[in-house]
mmCIF file with all atom_site columns, C-alpha atoms in Angstrom:
data_model
loop_
_atom_site.group_PDB
_atom_site.id
_atom_site.type_symbol
_atom_site.label_atom_id
_atom_site.label_alt_id
_atom_site.label_comp_id
_atom_site.label_asym_id
_atom_site.label_entity_id
_atom_site.label_seq_id
_atom_site.pdbx_PDB_ins_code
_atom_site.Cartn_x
_atom_site.Cartn_y
_atom_site.Cartn_z
_atom_site.occupancy
_atom_site.B_iso_or_equiv
_atom_site.pdbx_formal_charge
_atom_site.auth_seq_id
_atom_site.auth_comp_id
_atom_site.auth_asym_id
_atom_site.auth_atom_id
_atom_site.pdbx_PDB_model_num
ATOM 1   C CA . UNK B 1 1   ? 121.157 98.718  79.833  1.00 68.00 ? 1   UNK B CA 1
ATOM 2   C CA . UNK B 1 2   ? 117.674 98.880  78.619  1.00 75.00 ? 2   UNK B CA 1
ATOM 3   C CA . UNK B 1 3   ? 116.549 100.212 82.097  1.00 73.00 ? 3   UNK B CA 1
ATOM 4   C CA . UNK B 1 4   ? 119.272 102.912 82.037  1.00 75.00 ? 4   UNK B CA 1
ATOM 5   C CA . UNK B 1 5   ? 118.224 103.884 78.641  1.00 76.00 ? 5   UNK B CA 1
ATOM 6   C CA . UNK B 1 6   ? 114.443 104.125 79.579  1.00 77.00 ? 6   UNK B CA 1
ATOM 7   C CA . UNK B 1 7   ? 115.232 106.019 82.854  1.00 77.00 ? 7   UNK B CA 1
ATOM 8   C CA . UNK B 1 8   ? 117.512 108.625 81.200  1.00 80.00 ? 8   UNK B CA 1
ATOM 9   C CA . UNK B 1 9   ? 115.609 108.918 77.831  1.00 81.00 ? 9   UNK B CA 1
ATOM 10  C CA . UNK B 1 10  ? 114.383 112.369 78.659  1.00 84.00 ? 10  UNK B CA 1
ATOM 11  C CA . UNK B 1 11  ? 117.900 113.695 79.358  1.00 83.00 ? 11  UNK B CA 1
ATOM 12  C CA . UNK B 1 12  ? 119.184 111.907 76.115  1.00 87.00 ? 12  UNK B CA 1
ATOM 13  C CA . UNK B 1 13  ? 116.512 113.620 74.021  1.00 89.00 ? 13  UNK B CA 1
ATOM 14  C CA . UNK B 1 14  ? 117.224 116.883 75.630  1.00 89.00 ? 14  UNK B CA 1
ATOM 15  C CA . UNK B 1 15  ? 120.867 116.650 74.781  1.00 88.00 ? 15  UNK B CA 1
ATOM 16  C CA . UNK B 1 16  ? 120.187 115.600 71.419  1.00 90.00 ? 16  UNK B CA 1
ATOM 17  C CA . UNK B 1 17  ? 117.901 118.636 70.704  1.00 91.00 ? 17  UNK B CA 1
ATOM 18  C CA . UNK B 1 18  ? 120.299 121.027 72.351  1.00 87.00 ? 18  UNK B CA 1
ATOM 19  C CA . UNK B 1 19  ? 123.221 119.697 70.347  1.00 86.00 ? 19  UNK B CA 1
ATOM 20  C CA . UNK B 1 20  ? 121.269 119.822 67.054  1.00 88.00 ? 20  UNK B CA 1
ATOM 21  C CA . UNK B 1 21  ? 120.310 123.359 67.615  1.00 85.00 ? 21  UNK B CA 1
ATOM 22  C CA . UNK B 1 22  ? 124.022 124.293 68.481  1.00 78.00 ? 22  UNK B CA 1
ATOM 23  C CA . UNK B 1 23  ? 125.077 122.552 65.066  1.00 80.00 ? 23  UNK B CA 1
ATOM 24  C CA . UNK B 1 24  ? 122.243 124.192 63.156  1.00 80.00 ? 24  UNK B CA 1
ATOM 25  C CA . UNK B 1 25  ? 123.144 127.579 64.529  1.00 75.00 ? 25  UNK B CA 1
ATOM 26  C CA . UNK B 1 26  ? 126.992 127.062 63.740  1.00 73.00 ? 26  UNK B CA 1
ATOM 27  C CA . UNK B 1 27  ? 126.017 126.025 60.114  1.00 74.00 ? 27  UNK B CA 1
ATOM 28  C CA . UNK B 1 28  ? 123.779 128.901 59.396  1.00 74.00 ? 28  UNK B CA 1
ATOM 29  C CA . UNK B 1 29  ? 125.265 131.398 56.906  1.00 70.00 ? 29  UNK B CA 1
ATOM 30  C CA . UNK B 1 30  ? 124.630 134.348 59.193  1.00 67.00 ? 30  UNK B CA 1
ATOM 31  C CA . UNK B 1 31  ? 126.721 132.678 61.952  1.00 61.00 ? 31  UNK B CA 1
ATOM 32  C CA . UNK B 1 32  ? 129.195 130.616 59.930  1.00 57.00 ? 32  UNK B CA 1
ATOM 33  C CA . UNK B 1 33  ? 131.978 132.644 61.129  1.00 59.00 ? 33  UNK B CA 1
ATOM 34  C CA . UNK B 1 34  ? 131.068 132.490 64.970  1.00 65.00 ? 34  UNK B CA 1
ATOM 35  C CA . UNK B 1 35  ? 133.861 131.031 66.996  1.00 71.00 ? 35  UNK B CA 1
ATOM 36  C CA . UNK B 1 36  ? 134.507 130.633 70.696  1.00 72.00 ? 36  UNK B CA 1
ATOM 37  C CA . UNK B 1 37  ? 137.981 131.356 71.985  1.00 80.00 ? 37  UNK B CA 1
ATOM 38  C CA . UNK B 1 38  ? 139.979 128.325 73.418  1.00 80.00 ? 38  UNK B CA 1
ATOM 39  C CA . UNK B 1 39  ? 140.480 130.015 76.719  1.00 87.00 ? 39  UNK B CA 1
ATOM 40  C CA . UNK B 1 40  ? 136.599 130.116 77.357  1.00 85.00 ? 40  UNK B CA 1
ATOM 41  C CA . UNK B 1 41  ? 136.221 126.579 76.345  1.00 79.00 ? 41  UNK B CA 1
ATOM 42  C CA . UNK B 1 42  ? 139.035 125.796 78.700  1.00 87.00 ? 42  UNK B CA 1
ATOM 43  C CA . UNK B 1 43  ? 137.587 127.659 81.628  1.00 89.00 ? 43  UNK B CA 1
ATOM 44  C CA . UNK B 1 44  ? 134.250 126.073 81.093  1.00 86.00 ? 44  UNK B CA 1
ATOM 45  C CA . UNK B 1 45  ? 135.514 122.605 80.824  1.00 85.00 ? 45  UNK B CA 1
ATOM 46  C CA . UNK B 1 46  ? 137.703 123.016 84.034  1.00 90.00 ? 46  UNK B CA 1
ATOM 47  C CA . UNK B 1 47  ? 134.696 124.316 85.834  1.00 91.00 ? 47  UNK B CA 1
ATOM 48  C CA . UNK B 1 48  ? 132.511 121.480 84.871  1.00 86.00 ? 48  UNK B CA 1
ATOM 49  C CA . UNK B 1 49  ? 134.998 118.745 85.672  1.00 88.00 ? 49  UNK B CA 1
ATOM 50  C CA . UNK B 1 50  ? 135.652 120.296 89.112  1.00 89.00 ? 50  UNK B CA 1
ATOM 51  C CA . UNK B 1 51  ? 131.989 120.448 89.850  1.00 88.00 ? 51  UNK B CA 1
ATOM 52  C CA . UNK B 1 52  ? 131.493 116.893 88.876  1.00 85.00 ? 52  UNK B CA 1
ATOM 53  C CA . UNK B 1 53  ? 134.594 115.829 90.827  1.00 87.00 ? 53  UNK B CA 1
ATOM 54  C CA . UNK B 1 54  ? 133.405 117.471 93.897  1.00 86.00 ? 54  UNK B CA 1
ATOM 55  C CA . UNK B 1 55  ? 129.881 116.047 93.659  1.00 83.00 ? 55  UNK B CA 1
ATOM 56  C CA . UNK B 1 56  ? 131.406 112.475 93.100  1.00 85.00 ? 56  UNK B CA 1
ATOM 57  C CA . UNK B 1 57  ? 133.653 112.837 96.178  1.00 87.00 ? 57  UNK B CA 1
ATOM 58  C CA . UNK B 1 58  ? 130.625 113.996 98.420  1.00 84.00 ? 58  UNK B CA 1
ATOM 59  C CA . UNK B 1 59  ? 128.676 110.855 97.200  1.00 81.00 ? 59  UNK B CA 1
ATOM 60  C CA . UNK B 1 60  ? 131.532 108.654 97.974  1.00 87.00 ? 60  UNK B CA 1
ATOM 61  C CA . UNK B 1 61  ? 132.100 110.235 101.431 1.00 88.00 ? 61  UNK B CA 1
ATOM 62  C CA . UNK B 1 62  ? 128.526 110.080 102.340 1.00 84.00 ? 62  UNK B CA 1
ATOM 63  C CA . UNK B 1 63  ? 128.175 106.296 101.311 1.00 87.00 ? 63  UNK B CA 1
ATOM 64  C CA . UNK B 1 64  ? 131.284 105.574 103.433 1.00 90.00 ? 64  UNK B CA 1
ATOM 65  C CA . UNK B 1 65  ? 129.776 107.222 106.528 1.00 89.00 ? 65  UNK B CA 1
ATOM 66  C CA . UNK B 1 66  ? 126.532 105.325 105.905 1.00 86.00 ? 66  UNK B CA 1
ATOM 67  C CA . UNK B 1 67  ? 128.419 102.108 105.760 1.00 91.00 ? 67  UNK B CA 1
ATOM 68  C CA . UNK B 1 68  ? 130.210 102.966 109.015 1.00 91.00 ? 68  UNK B CA 1
ATOM 69  C CA . UNK B 1 69  ? 127.120 103.953 110.690 1.00 89.00 ? 69  UNK B CA 1
ATOM 70  C CA . UNK B 1 70  ? 125.312 100.638 109.590 1.00 91.00 ? 70  UNK B CA 1
ATOM 71  C CA . UNK B 1 71  ? 128.300 98.533  110.803 1.00 92.00 ? 71  UNK B CA 1
ATOM 72  C CA . UNK B 1 72  ? 128.076 100.269 114.062 1.00 92.00 ? 72  UNK B CA 1
ATOM 73  C CA . UNK B 1 73  ? 124.380 99.771  114.552 1.00 93.00 ? 73  UNK B CA 1
ATOM 74  C CA . UNK B 1 74  ? 124.714 96.168  113.621 1.00 93.00 ? 74  UNK B CA 1
ATOM 75  C CA . UNK B 1 75  ? 127.633 95.481  116.129 1.00 93.00 ? 75  UNK B CA 1
ATOM 76  C CA . UNK B 1 76  ? 125.701 97.495  118.960 1.00 93.00 ? 76  UNK B CA 1
ATOM 77  C CA . UNK B 1 77  ? 122.480 95.772  118.270 1.00 94.00 ? 77  UNK B CA 1
ATOM 78  C CA . UNK B 1 78  ? 124.036 92.203  118.589 1.00 95.00 ? 78  UNK B CA 1
ATOM 79  C CA . UNK B 1 79  ? 125.408 93.284  121.910 1.00 94.00 ? 79  UNK B CA 1
ATOM 80  C CA . UNK B 1 80  ? 122.297 94.791  123.079 1.00 94.00 ? 80  UNK B CA 1
ATOM 81  C CA . UNK B 1 81  ? 120.536 91.518  122.319 1.00 94.00 ? 81  UNK B CA 1
ATOM 82  C CA . UNK B 1 82  ? 123.140 89.477  124.048 1.00 94.00 ? 82  UNK B CA 1
ATOM 83  C CA . UNK B 1 83  ? 123.195 91.430  127.109 1.00 93.00 ? 83  UNK B CA 1
ATOM 84  C CA . UNK B 1 84  ? 119.264 91.393  127.331 1.00 92.00 ? 84  UNK B CA 1
ATOM 85  C CA . UNK B 1 85  ? 119.007 87.568  126.779 1.00 92.00 ? 85  UNK B CA 1
ATOM 86  C CA . UNK B 1 86  ? 121.743 86.802  129.120 1.00 90.00 ? 86  UNK B CA 1
ATOM 87  C CA . UNK B 1 87  ? 121.071 89.238  132.126 1.00 90.00 ? 87  UNK B CA 1
ATOM 88  C CA . UNK B 1 88  ? 117.283 89.711  132.264 1.00 89.00 ? 88  UNK B CA 1
ATOM 89  C CA . UNK B 1 89  ? 114.292 87.297  132.490 1.00 90.00 ? 89  UNK B CA 1
ATOM 90  C CA . UNK B 1 90  ? 112.738 86.132  129.291 1.00 91.00 ? 90  UNK B CA 1
ATOM 91  C CA . UNK B 1 91  ? 109.636 88.497  129.295 1.00 91.00 ? 91  UNK B CA 1
ATOM 92  C CA . UNK B 1 92  ? 111.872 91.717  130.011 1.00 91.00 ? 92  UNK B CA 1
ATOM 93  C CA . UNK B 1 93  ? 114.324 90.355  127.356 1.00 92.00 ? 93  UNK B CA 1
ATOM 94  C CA . UNK B 1 94  ? 111.606 90.035  124.785 1.00 93.00 ? 94  UNK B CA 1
ATOM 95  C CA . UNK B 1 95  ? 110.212 93.407  125.572 1.00 92.00 ? 95  UNK B CA 1
ATOM 96  C CA . UNK B 1 96  ? 113.541 95.165  125.324 1.00 93.00 ? 96  UNK B CA 1
ATOM 97  C CA . UNK B 1 97  ? 114.668 93.496  121.973 1.00 94.00 ? 97  UNK B CA 1
ATOM 98  C CA . UNK B 1 98  ? 111.173 93.907  120.351 1.00 94.00 ? 98  UNK B CA 1
ATOM 99  C CA . UNK B 1 99  ? 111.487 97.708  121.413 1.00 94.00 ? 99  UNK B CA 1
ATOM 100 C CA . UNK B 1 100 ? 114.807 97.742  119.792 1.00 93.00 ? 100 UNK B CA 1
ATOM 101 C CA . UNK B 1 101 ? 113.626 96.328  116.704 1.00 95.00 ? 101 UNK B CA 1
ATOM 102 C CA . UNK B 1 102 ? 110.887 99.036  116.719 1.00 93.00 ? 102 UNK B CA 1
ATOM 103 C CA . UNK B 1 103 ? 113.554 101.593 117.094 1.00 94.00 ? 103 UNK B CA 1
ATOM 104 C CA . UNK B 1 104 ? 115.444 100.116 114.095 1.00 93.00 ? 104 UNK B CA 1
ATOM 105 C CA . UNK B 1 105 ? 112.180 100.375 112.132 1.00 92.00 ? 105 UNK B CA 1
ATOM 106 C CA . UNK B 1 106 ? 111.533 104.038 113.252 1.00 92.00 ? 106 UNK B CA 1
ATOM 107 C CA . UNK B 1 107 ? 115.024 104.868 112.061 1.00 90.00 ? 107 UNK B CA 1
ATOM 108 C CA . UNK B 1 108 ? 114.523 103.013 108.794 1.00 90.00 ? 108 UNK B CA 1
ATOM 109 C CA . UNK B 1 109 ? 111.374 105.111 108.090 1.00 89.00 ? 109 UNK B CA 1
ATOM 110 C CA . UNK B 1 110 ? 113.106 108.335 109.051 1.00 87.00 ? 110 UNK B CA 1
ATOM 111 C CA . UNK B 1 111 ? 116.125 107.724 106.872 1.00 84.00 ? 111 UNK B CA 1
ATOM 112 C CA . UNK B 1 112 ? 113.716 107.032 103.819 1.00 81.00 ? 112 UNK B CA 1
ATOM 113 C CA . UNK B 1 113 ? 111.751 110.389 104.176 1.00 79.00 ? 113 UNK B CA 1
ATOM 114 C CA . UNK B 1 114 ? 112.340 112.486 101.117 1.00 73.00 ? 114 UNK B CA 1
ATOM 115 C CA . UNK B 1 115 ? 114.882 115.317 101.637 1.00 73.00 ? 115 UNK B CA 1
ATOM 116 C CA . UNK B 1 116 ? 114.846 118.739 99.699  1.00 71.00 ? 116 UNK B CA 1
ATOM 117 C CA . UNK B 1 117 ? 118.170 118.093 97.961  1.00 70.00 ? 117 UNK B CA 1
ATOM 118 C CA . UNK B 1 118 ? 117.188 114.799 96.625  1.00 70.00 ? 118 UNK B CA 1
ATOM 119 C CA . UNK B 1 119 ? 115.991 114.095 93.019  1.00 72.00 ? 119 UNK B CA 1
ATOM 120 C CA . UNK B 1 120 ? 113.007 111.782 93.851  1.00 70.00 ? 120 UNK B CA 1
ATOM 121 C CA . UNK B 1 121 ? 110.417 114.189 92.572  1.00 72.00 ? 121 UNK B CA 1
ATOM 122 C CA . UNK B 1 122 ? 111.841 114.069 89.008  1.00 77.00 ? 122 UNK B CA 1
ATOM 123 C CA . UNK B 1 123 ? 109.568 112.232 86.438  1.00 77.00 ? 123 UNK B CA 1
ATOM 124 C CA . UNK B 1 124 ? 112.185 109.708 85.445  1.00 74.00 ? 124 UNK B CA 1
ATOM 125 C CA . UNK B 1 125 ? 112.804 108.836 88.973  1.00 75.00 ? 125 UNK B CA 1
ATOM 126 C CA . UNK B 1 126 ? 109.202 108.473 89.879  1.00 76.00 ? 126 UNK B CA 1
ATOM 127 C CA . UNK B 1 127 ? 108.502 106.362 86.959  1.00 78.00 ? 127 UNK B CA 1
ATOM 128 C CA . UNK B 1 128 ? 111.519 104.093 87.804  1.00 77.00 ? 128 UNK B CA 1
ATOM 129 C CA . UNK B 1 129 ? 110.485 103.699 91.305  1.00 75.00 ? 129 UNK B CA 1
ATOM 130 C CA . UNK B 1 130 ? 106.929 102.931 90.191  1.00 77.00 ? 130 UNK B CA 1
ATOM 131 C CA . UNK B 1 131 ? 108.055 100.384 87.618  1.00 75.00 ? 131 UNK B CA 1
ATOM 132 C CA . UNK B 1 132 ? 111.107 98.700  89.008  1.00 73.00 ? 132 UNK B CA 1
ATOM 133 C CA . UNK B 1 133 ? 112.274 99.887  92.517  1.00 75.00 ? 133 UNK B CA 1
ATOM 134 C CA . UNK B 1 134 ? 110.127 98.697  95.246  1.00 74.00 ? 134 UNK B CA 1
ATOM 135 C CA . UNK B 1 135 ? 110.898 99.118  98.983  1.00 78.00 ? 135 UNK B CA 1
ATOM 136 C CA . UNK B 1 136 ? 109.286 98.051  102.014 1.00 80.00 ? 136 UNK B CA 1
ATOM 137 C CA . UNK B 1 137 ? 108.613 101.546 103.301 1.00 78.00 ? 137 UNK B CA 1
ATOM 138 C CA . UNK B 1 138 ? 106.377 102.227 100.163 1.00 77.00 ? 138 UNK B CA 1
ATOM 139 C CA . UNK B 1 139 ? 104.216 99.157  100.980 1.00 82.00 ? 139 UNK B CA 1
ATOM 140 C CA . UNK B 1 140 ? 103.560 99.621  104.671 1.00 85.00 ? 140 UNK B CA 1
ATOM 141 C CA . UNK B 1 141 ? 103.550 102.483 107.258 1.00 86.00 ? 141 UNK B CA 1
ATOM 142 C CA . UNK B 1 142 ? 105.443 103.124 110.452 1.00 88.00 ? 142 UNK B CA 1
ATOM 143 C CA . UNK B 1 143 ? 102.257 102.791 112.609 1.00 87.00 ? 143 UNK B CA 1
ATOM 144 C CA . UNK B 1 144 ? 101.570 99.277  111.095 1.00 89.00 ? 144 UNK B CA 1
ATOM 145 C CA . UNK B 1 145 ? 105.097 98.215  111.846 1.00 90.00 ? 145 UNK B CA 1
ATOM 146 C CA . UNK B 1 146 ? 105.088 99.605  115.369 1.00 88.00 ? 146 UNK B CA 1
ATOM 147 C CA . UNK B 1 147 ? 101.810 98.126  116.332 1.00 89.00 ? 147 UNK B CA 1
ATOM 148 C CA . UNK B 1 148 ? 103.099 94.752  114.997 1.00 89.00 ? 148 UNK B CA 1
ATOM 149 C CA . UNK B 1 149 ? 106.184 94.981  117.205 1.00 89.00 ? 149 UNK B CA 1
ATOM 150 C CA . UNK B 1 150 ? 104.875 96.685  120.351 1.00 89.00 ? 150 UNK B CA 1
ATOM 151 C CA . UNK B 1 151 ? 101.083 96.276  120.341 1.00 85.00 ? 151 UNK B CA 1
ATOM 152 C CA . UNK B 1 152 ? 99.445  99.109  122.289 1.00 85.00 ? 152 UNK B CA 1
ATOM 153 C CA . UNK B 1 153 ? 102.720 100.611 123.398 1.00 86.00 ? 153 UNK B CA 1
ATOM 154 C CA . UNK B 1 154 ? 103.350 101.394 119.756 1.00 84.00 ? 154 UNK B CA 1
ATOM 155 C CA . UNK B 1 155 ? 100.318 104.033 119.871 1.00 85.00 ? 155 UNK B CA 1
ATOM 156 C CA . UNK B 1 156 ? 101.926 105.970 122.448 1.00 85.00 ? 156 UNK B CA 1
ATOM 157 C CA . UNK B 1 157 ? 105.305 106.051 120.505 1.00 87.00 ? 157 UNK B CA 1
ATOM 158 C CA . UNK B 1 158 ? 103.374 107.170 117.193 1.00 87.00 ? 158 UNK B CA 1
ATOM 159 C CA . UNK B 1 159 ? 102.129 110.392 118.933 1.00 88.00 ? 159 UNK B CA 1
ATOM 160 C CA . UNK B 1 160 ? 105.581 111.544 119.630 1.00 87.00 ? 160 UNK B CA 1
ATOM 161 C CA . UNK B 1 161 ? 107.058 113.748 116.918 1.00 89.00 ? 161 UNK B CA 1
ATOM 162 C CA . UNK B 1 162 ? 110.340 111.742 116.809 1.00 90.00 ? 162 UNK B CA 1
ATOM 163 C CA . UNK B 1 163 ? 109.325 107.886 117.440 1.00 91.00 ? 163 UNK B CA 1
ATOM 164 C CA . UNK B 1 164 ? 112.919 106.759 117.357 1.00 90.00 ? 164 UNK B CA 1
ATOM 165 C CA . UNK B 1 165 ? 114.014 109.198 120.179 1.00 92.00 ? 165 UNK B CA 1
ATOM 166 C CA . UNK B 1 166 ? 110.787 108.282 122.135 1.00 91.00 ? 166 UNK B CA 1
ATOM 167 C CA . UNK B 1 167 ? 111.853 104.578 121.827 1.00 93.00 ? 167 UNK B CA 1
ATOM 168 C CA . UNK B 1 168 ? 115.387 105.192 123.178 1.00 92.00 ? 168 UNK B CA 1
ATOM 169 C CA . UNK B 1 169 ? 113.974 107.171 126.186 1.00 92.00 ? 169 UNK B CA 1
ATOM 170 C CA . UNK B 1 170 ? 111.609 104.098 127.086 1.00 92.00 ? 170 UNK B CA 1
ATOM 171 C CA . UNK B 1 171 ? 114.474 101.712 126.843 1.00 92.00 ? 171 UNK B CA 1
ATOM 172 C CA . UNK B 1 172 ? 116.589 104.112 129.014 1.00 92.00 ? 172 UNK B CA 1
ATOM 173 C CA . UNK B 1 173 ? 113.839 104.318 131.675 1.00 91.00 ? 173 UNK B CA 1
ATOM 174 C CA . UNK B 1 174 ? 113.371 100.659 131.760 1.00 91.00 ? 174 UNK B CA 1
ATOM 175 C CA . UNK B 1 175 ? 116.913 99.947  132.065 1.00 91.00 ? 175 UNK B CA 1
ATOM 176 C CA . UNK B 1 176 ? 117.127 102.439 134.996 1.00 91.00 ? 176 UNK B CA 1
ATOM 177 C CA . UNK B 1 177 ? 114.182 100.643 136.496 1.00 91.00 ? 177 UNK B CA 1
ATOM 178 C CA . UNK B 1 178 ? 116.008 97.218  136.241 1.00 89.00 ? 178 UNK B CA 1
ATOM 179 C CA . UNK B 1 179 ? 118.912 98.726  138.249 1.00 89.00 ? 179 UNK B CA 1
ATOM 180 C CA . UNK B 1 180 ? 116.751 100.038 140.933 1.00 89.00 ? 180 UNK B CA 1
ATOM 181 C CA . UNK B 1 181 ? 115.039 96.620  141.252 1.00 87.00 ? 181 UNK B CA 1
ATOM 182 C CA . UNK B 1 182 ? 118.375 94.777  141.241 1.00 82.00 ? 182 UNK B CA 1
ATOM 183 C CA . UNK B 1 183 ? 117.109 93.313  137.892 1.00 80.00 ? 183 UNK B CA 1
ATOM 184 C CA . UNK B 1 184 ? 120.537 93.737  136.535 1.00 85.00 ? 184 UNK B CA 1
ATOM 185 C CA . UNK B 1 185 ? 123.952 94.289  137.799 1.00 88.00 ? 185 UNK B CA 1
ATOM 186 C CA . UNK B 1 186 ? 125.631 97.524  137.846 1.00 90.00 ? 186 UNK B CA 1
ATOM 187 C CA . UNK B 1 187 ? 128.119 96.595  135.166 1.00 92.00 ? 187 UNK B CA 1
ATOM 188 C CA . UNK B 1 188 ? 125.535 95.281  132.926 1.00 90.00 ? 188 UNK B CA 1
ATOM 189 C CA . UNK B 1 189 ? 123.541 98.466  133.484 1.00 90.00 ? 189 UNK B CA 1
ATOM 190 C CA . UNK B 1 190 ? 126.398 100.503 132.545 1.00 91.00 ? 190 UNK B CA 1
ATOM 191 C CA . UNK B 1 191 ? 127.049 98.575  129.268 1.00 92.00 ? 191 UNK B CA 1
ATOM 192 C CA . UNK B 1 192 ? 123.253 98.782  128.361 1.00 91.00 ? 192 UNK B CA 1
ATOM 193 C CA . UNK B 1 193 ? 123.299 102.585 128.964 1.00 92.00 ? 193 UNK B CA 1
ATOM 194 C CA . UNK B 1 194 ? 126.399 102.938 126.889 1.00 93.00 ? 194 UNK B CA 1
ATOM 195 C CA . UNK B 1 195 ? 124.696 101.135 124.001 1.00 92.00 ? 195 UNK B CA 1
ATOM 196 C CA . UNK B 1 196 ? 121.480 103.450 124.437 1.00 91.00 ? 196 UNK B CA 1
ATOM 197 C CA . UNK B 1 197 ? 123.962 106.547 124.244 1.00 92.00 ? 197 UNK B CA 1
ATOM 198 C CA . UNK B 1 198 ? 125.449 104.915 120.952 1.00 90.00 ? 198 UNK B CA 1
ATOM 199 C CA . UNK B 1 199 ? 122.083 104.468 119.436 1.00 90.00 ? 199 UNK B CA 1
ATOM 200 C CA . UNK B 1 200 ? 121.422 108.163 120.240 1.00 86.00 ? 200 UNK B CA 1
ATOM 201 C CA . UNK B 1 201 ? 124.619 109.143 118.521 1.00 84.00 ? 201 UNK B CA 1
ATOM 202 C CA . UNK B 1 202 ? 123.770 107.285 115.314 1.00 74.00 ? 202 UNK B CA 1
#
C-alpha cells in the first residue's frame, strides 16, 4: 500500500489541487450561481467510463495473448530440446539447444525494448523501477548474454539488425544440413522445421 501511495503521489497531489481549485471557484461569490446541466455531466461521465472500459478490455486481451504465446513457446521449446537430444549427436544437440536459448534471450530483450505508447518515461515509473522493480535486462546486455551462450558465433549474430531472426535462420540452415548429411531422418527434419516455423510466427 505504501509503495502504491509513493508511486501515485504526483497524481494524488494533482487531483487534490484541481479539486480544491474547482471547489474554490464554485464558492466564490461571483460564481456561486454557476451550475452545470445534468445532461453534460451524464455525457462526460458516460464517455469517461466507456474509455476506461475499452482500455481495460485491451489490457486484458493483450495479457491473454501474451500468456498464449508464452505457453506455445514453452511447449515448442520442450519439443525442440527432446528432438535434438534424441536424434542428433551430443555436440550437435548442445549447439542447437544453446542457439535456441540464445534465440529466447534475443526475443526477451526485443520484448523489453521501450515502445512509444508505453509510460515508462514518466517520472513516477522511472523512480519506481530504480527503487523497487529490477529486471535482468537492465543489469546486462544482449551482447554479453549471446557471447556467454554462443561464444564467437554470438558476434556475428549481434551484427544483424534482428538477432532473433538471424538465429532462427542459422537453426534452419543447420537442420537442412543435417538432412543432407543424413544426420536426422526425414520425419525428424520435418518436425524440426515445423518448430522453426512456429518460432518465426511467435
